[in-house]
């Protein structure tokens, strides 16, 4: 199941290179820039691969398993994002969507919010503390499928930015795998889902939207680690990838309180770029 949330952050594993050192300064600087501008959007991936990509990182269970009171990897990321971004989201309303299931595949998303007969959500989103309970209600009933494309989620977030008068947003995508690539695609070329995703990221750079992809599970993540570099020229660098398991492993070796370190790494690693992205957007805007 894919997962997305709009408070703008950048995707992928631990911010590319060495883990950043915990810094309260980085978090406060982000707040100064993003506060009153930032809205959070959350998306979760429900592709079939969630059933096997937890072999190493989630005790062999499906990554969307909610049969235990113990949080799965998606929920761990939700908690970290919630603790890190709660002070940055000015309205505490988070539109949440899923993607990659049997119905949406690689072409659309489904809403976590209840829908009216017209197909419109009955509520605009959930408070941070309401996202996980709603996820637990939905997860057991979703038929996981594929293939994986992040284009529908990104375009949904762009529409939200437009509907909110171009207020700055952060899109957080939680996914268990990289974009689908057919074995028939020659080296040096890109498949349909890859091209769709790349085009969507480039298009999104025309809007005040930062994209953070958080990878959970076993991966592989090699393509995602190189994905940012392969993107064509954009108006600003609007995409970041964080590999959650790598960050999590590093934190397990830390000697200080896990929750404090986890929050700091999330703030510095995943949210290091949005302040600069916000400033870059302001330069274009004015």
Coordinates of C-alpha atoms in Angstrom, one line a residue:
X1 CA 0.0 0.0 0.0
X2 CA 1.4 3.3 -0.8
X3 CA 1.1 6.1 1.6
X4 CA 1.1 9.8 1.0
X5 CA 0.9 12.8 3.1
X6 CA 1.2 16.5 2.3
X7 CA 3.5 18.4 4.4
X8 CA 6.1 18.3 1.9
X9 CA 9.2 16.4 2.4
X10 CA 11.7 14.8 0.1
X11 CA 11.8 11.1 -0.7
X12 CA 14.2 8.3 0.0
X13 CA 16.8 6.6 2.0
X14 CA 18.6 8.6 4.7
X15 CA 19.0 11.6 2.5
X16 CA 21.5 10.0 0.2
X17 CA 24.8 9.9 2.0
X18 CA 26.1 9.8 5.5
X19 CA 23.4 10.3 8.2
X20 CA 23.2 14.0 9.3
X21 CA 24.0 14.8 12.9
X22 CA 21.0 15.6 15.1
X23 CA 20.4 19.3 15.2
X24 CA 17.7 21.3 16.9
X25 CA 18.8 24.2 14.8
X26 CA 17.8 22.5 11.6
X27 CA 14.4 21.9 12.9
X28 CA 13.8 25.4 14.1
X29 CA 15.1 26.9 10.9
X30 CA 12.6 24.8 9.0
X31 CA 9.8 26.0 11.2
X32 CA 10.7 29.6 10.7
X33 CA 10.5 29.2 6.9
X34 CA 7.6 26.7 6.7
X35 CA 5.3 27.7 9.5
X36 CA 2.1 29.2 8.1
X37 CA 3.0 28.0 4.7
X38 CA 3.2 24.3 5.1
X39 CA 0.5 21.7 4.7
X40 CA 1.0 18.0 5.1
X41 CA -0.1 15.2 2.8
X42 CA 0.4 11.5 3.4
X43 CA 0.3 8.6 0.9
X44 CA 0.8 4.9 1.4
X45 CA 1.7 2.2 -1.1
X46 CA -0.4 -1.0 -1.2
X47 CA 1.3 -2.9 -4.0
X48 CA 1.6 -6.7 -3.9
X49 CA 5.3 -6.5 -3.0
X50 CA 4.4 -5.5 0.5
X51 CA 3.7 -9.2 1.1
X52 CA 7.4 -10.2 0.7
X53 CA 9.6 -7.1 1.1
X54 CA 9.5 -7.4 4.9
X55 CA 11.4 -10.7 5.0
X56 CA 14.5 -9.1 6.5
X57 CA 13.2 -5.9 8.0
X58 CA 9.8 -6.9 9.4
X59 CA 10.2 -10.5 10.6
X60 CA 9.0 -12.0 7.3
X61 CA 5.5 -10.5 7.7
X62 CA 3.5 -8.4 5.2
X63 CA 4.5 -4.8 5.7
X64 CA 0.9 -3.8 6.1
X65 CA 0.2 -6.4 8.8
X66 CA -1.9 -4.8 11.6
X67 CA -2.8 -7.9 13.5
X68 CA -0.5 -7.0 16.3
X69 CA -0.6 -3.9 18.5
X70 CA 3.0 -3.5 17.6
X71 CA 3.4 -0.9 14.9
X72 CA 4.4 -2.0 11.4
X73 CA 7.1 -0.1 9.4
X74 CA 4.5 2.2 7.8
X75 CA 3.1 3.1 11.2
X76 CA 6.6 3.8 12.6
X77 CA 7.2 6.3 9.8
X78 CA 3.8 7.8 10.4
X79 CA 4.7 8.3 14.0
X80 CA 8.0 9.9 13.2
X81 CA 6.5 12.2 10.6
X82 CA 3.8 13.2 13.0
X83 CA 6.2 14.0 15.8
X84 CA 8.5 15.9 13.5
X85 CA 6.0 17.8 11.5
X86 CA 3.2 18.5 14.0
X87 CA 4.5 22.0 14.7
X88 CA 4.9 22.8 11.0
X89 CA 1.4 22.0 9.8
X90 CA -0.7 25.1 10.2
X91 CA -4.1 23.6 10.1
X92 CA -3.5 20.0 11.4
X93 CA -5.5 18.6 8.6
X94 CA -3.8 15.9 6.5
X95 CA -5.3 14.5 3.4
X96 CA -4.3 10.8 3.2
X97 CA -4.4 8.5 0.2
X98 CA -3.3 5.0 -0.8
X99 CA -2.2 3.7 -4.2
X100 CA -1.0 0.6 -6.0
X101 CA -3.9 -1.6 -5.0
X102 CA -6.0 -3.8 -7.2
X103 CA -8.3 -0.9 -8.2
X104 CA -5.9 2.0 -8.5
X105 CA -2.8 0.2 -9.9
X106 CA -0.4 2.7 -11.5
X107 CA -3.1 5.2 -12.7
X108 CA -4.9 6.7 -9.7
X109 CA -5.1 6.9 -5.9
X110 CA -7.8 6.1 -3.3
X111 CA -8.9 8.3 -0.5
X112 CA -8.6 7.4 3.2
X113 CA -11.4 9.9 3.8
X114 CA -15.0 8.6 3.6
X115 CA -16.7 9.5 0.3
X116 CA -20.0 11.0 -0.5
X117 CA -22.2 9.6 -3.3
X118 CA -20.7 12.2 -5.5
X119 CA -17.2 10.7 -4.9
X120 CA -16.1 13.8 -3.0
X121 CA -14.6 13.3 0.5
X122 CA -16.9 14.0 3.5
X123 CA -13.9 15.6 5.4
X124 CA -10.8 17.3 4.0
X125 CA -8.4 15.0 6.0
X126 CA -7.3 13.8 9.4
X127 CA -5.5 15.3 12.4
X128 CA -2.1 13.8 12.9
X129 CA -3.4 11.5 15.7
X130 CA -6.2 10.3 13.5
X131 CA -4.1 9.0 10.6
X132 CA -2.9 5.7 12.1
X133 CA -6.3 4.6 13.4
X134 CA -7.8 5.2 10.0
X135 CA -4.9 3.3 8.4
X136 CA -5.6 0.3 10.7
X137 CA -9.2 0.3 9.7
X138 CA -8.5 0.3 6.0
X139 CA -5.3 -1.9 5.7
X140 CA -7.0 -5.4 6.2
X141 CA -9.5 -4.7 3.4
X142 CA -7.2 -3.6 0.6
X143 CA -6.3 -6.0 -2.2
X144 CA -2.6 -5.4 -2.9
X145 CA -1.5 -5.3 -6.5
X146 CA 0.7 -3.1 -8.7
X147 CA 2.6 -2.0 -10.7
X148 CA 4.2 1.0 -8.9
X149 CA 4.1 4.5 -10.1
X150 CA 4.3 7.7 -8.0
X151 CA 2.9 9.9 -10.7
X152 CA -0.8 9.7 -9.6
X153 CA 0.1 10.6 -6.1
X154 CA 2.3 13.6 -7.1
X155 CA -0.4 14.9 -9.5
X156 CA -3.0 14.5 -6.7
X157 CA -0.7 16.7 -4.5
X158 CA -0.3 19.3 -7.2
X159 CA -4.1 19.5 -7.5
X160 CA -4.3 20.1 -3.7
X161 CA -1.7 22.9 -3.9
X162 CA -3.8 24.6 -6.7
X163 CA -7.0 24.1 -4.7
X164 CA -5.3 25.7 -1.7
X165 CA -4.3 28.9 -3.6
X166 CA -0.7 27.7 -4.1
X167 CA 0.2 27.4 -0.4
X168 CA 3.4 25.6 0.2
X169 CA 2.9 21.8 0.7
X170 CA 5.1 18.8 1.6
X171 CA 4.1 15.5 0.1
X172 CA 5.3 12.5 2.2
X173 CA 5.2 9.2 0.3
X174 CA 5.7 5.9 2.2
X175 CA 6.5 3.0 -0.1
X176 CA 7.9 -0.5 0.0
X177 CA 9.7 -0.4 -3.3
X178 CA 11.0 1.6 -6.2
X179 CA 9.1 2.5 -9.4
X180 CA 8.3 -0.6 -11.5
X181 CA 10.8 -1.3 -14.3
X182 CA 10.0 -4.0 -16.8
X183 CA 12.8 -6.5 -17.5
X184 CA 12.3 -5.7 -21.2
X185 CA 13.6 -2.1 -20.8
X186 CA 17.2 -1.8 -22.1
X187 CA 19.9 -0.4 -19.9
X188 CA 20.1 3.3 -20.1
X189 CA 16.4 3.7 -20.9
X190 CA 13.3 4.1 -18.7
X191 CA 10.1 2.2 -18.6
X192 CA 6.5 3.6 -18.6
X193 CA 6.1 3.9 -14.8
X194 CA 9.6 5.5 -14.5
X195 CA 8.9 8.1 -17.2
X196 CA 5.5 8.9 -15.8
X197 CA 7.0 9.4 -12.3
X198 CA 9.9 11.5 -13.6
X199 CA 7.6 13.7 -15.7
X200 CA 5.3 14.2 -12.7
X201 CA 8.2 15.3 -10.5
X202 CA 9.4 17.7 -13.1
X203 CA 5.9 19.1 -13.5
X204 CA 5.5 19.4 -9.8
X205 CA 8.6 21.7 -9.6
X206 CA 6.3 24.4 -11.1
X207 CA 4.4 24.5 -7.9
X208 CA 5.3 25.1 -4.2
X209 CA 5.5 21.4 -3.4
X210 CA 8.3 19.4 -1.9
X211 CA 8.2 15.6 -2.3
X212 CA 9.7 13.2 0.3
X213 CA 9.8 9.5 -0.5
X214 CA 10.4 7.3 2.5
X215 CA 11.3 3.7 1.6
X216 CA 10.3 0.9 4.0
X217 CA 11.1 -2.8 3.9
X218 CA 13.9 -4.7 2.2
X219 CA 14.1 -2.8 -1.0
X220 CA 16.0 -2.9 -3.3
X221 CA 16.6 0.8 -3.3
X222 CA 19.5 1.1 -5.7
X223 CA 17.4 2.6 -8.5
X224 CA 15.8 5.1 -6.1
X225 CA 19.2 6.2 -4.8
X226 CA 20.1 7.2 -8.4
X227 CA 16.7 8.4 -9.4
X228 CA 17.2 12.0 -8.3
X229 CA 20.3 12.4 -10.4
X230 CA 18.5 11.1 -13.5
X231 CA 15.7 13.7 -13.3
X232 CA 15.8 16.4 -16.0
X233 CA 16.2 20.0 -15.2
X234 CA 13.6 21.3 -12.7
X235 CA 12.7 24.8 -11.5
X236 CA 14.0 23.7 -8.1
X237 CA 15.2 20.5 -6.4
X238 CA 11.9 19.3 -5.2
X239 CA 12.5 15.6 -4.5
X240 CA 14.3 13.7 -1.7
X241 CA 14.6 9.9 -0.9
X242 CA 15.0 8.5 2.6
X243 CA 15.7 4.8 3.2
X244 CA 14.0 4.2 6.5
X245 CA 15.7 0.9 7.4
X246 CA 19.1 2.3 7.0
X247 CA 18.3 5.3 9.2
X248 CA 16.6 2.9 11.7
X249 CA 19.7 0.6 11.7
X250 CA 22.0 3.6 12.4
X251 CA 19.7 4.7 15.3
X252 CA 19.8 1.2 16.9
X253 CA 23.6 1.7 17.3
X254 CA 23.1 5.1 18.9
X255 CA 23.7 5.3 22.7
X256 CA 21.2 8.1 23.5
X257 CA 17.4 7.8 23.8
X258 CA 16.1 6.2 20.6
X259 CA 13.0 8.4 20.2
X260 CA 15.0 11.7 20.5
X261 CA 17.7 10.5 18.1
X262 CA 15.0 9.2 15.7
X263 CA 13.2 12.5 15.6
X264 CA 16.4 14.4 15.1
X265 CA 17.6 12.3 12.3
X266 CA 14.1 12.5 10.7
X267 CA 14.1 16.2 11.0
X268 CA 17.7 16.7 9.7
X269 CA 17.7 13.9 7.1
X270 CA 14.3 14.0 5.6
X271 CA 13.5 17.6 6.2
X272 CA 16.9 19.2 5.5
X273 CA 15.9 20.3 2.0
X274 CA 12.4 21.8 2.3
X275 CA 13.6 25.1 3.8
X276 CA 15.9 25.6 0.8
X277 CA 13.2 24.4 -1.5
X278 CA 10.8 26.9 0.0
X279 CA 13.4 29.7 -0.5
X280 CA 14.1 28.5 -4.1
X281 CA 10.3 28.7 -4.8
X282 CA 10.1 32.2 -3.4
X283 CA 12.9 33.3 -5.7
X284 CA 10.9 32.0 -8.7
X285 CA 7.7 33.5 -7.3
X286 CA 9.1 36.9 -6.9

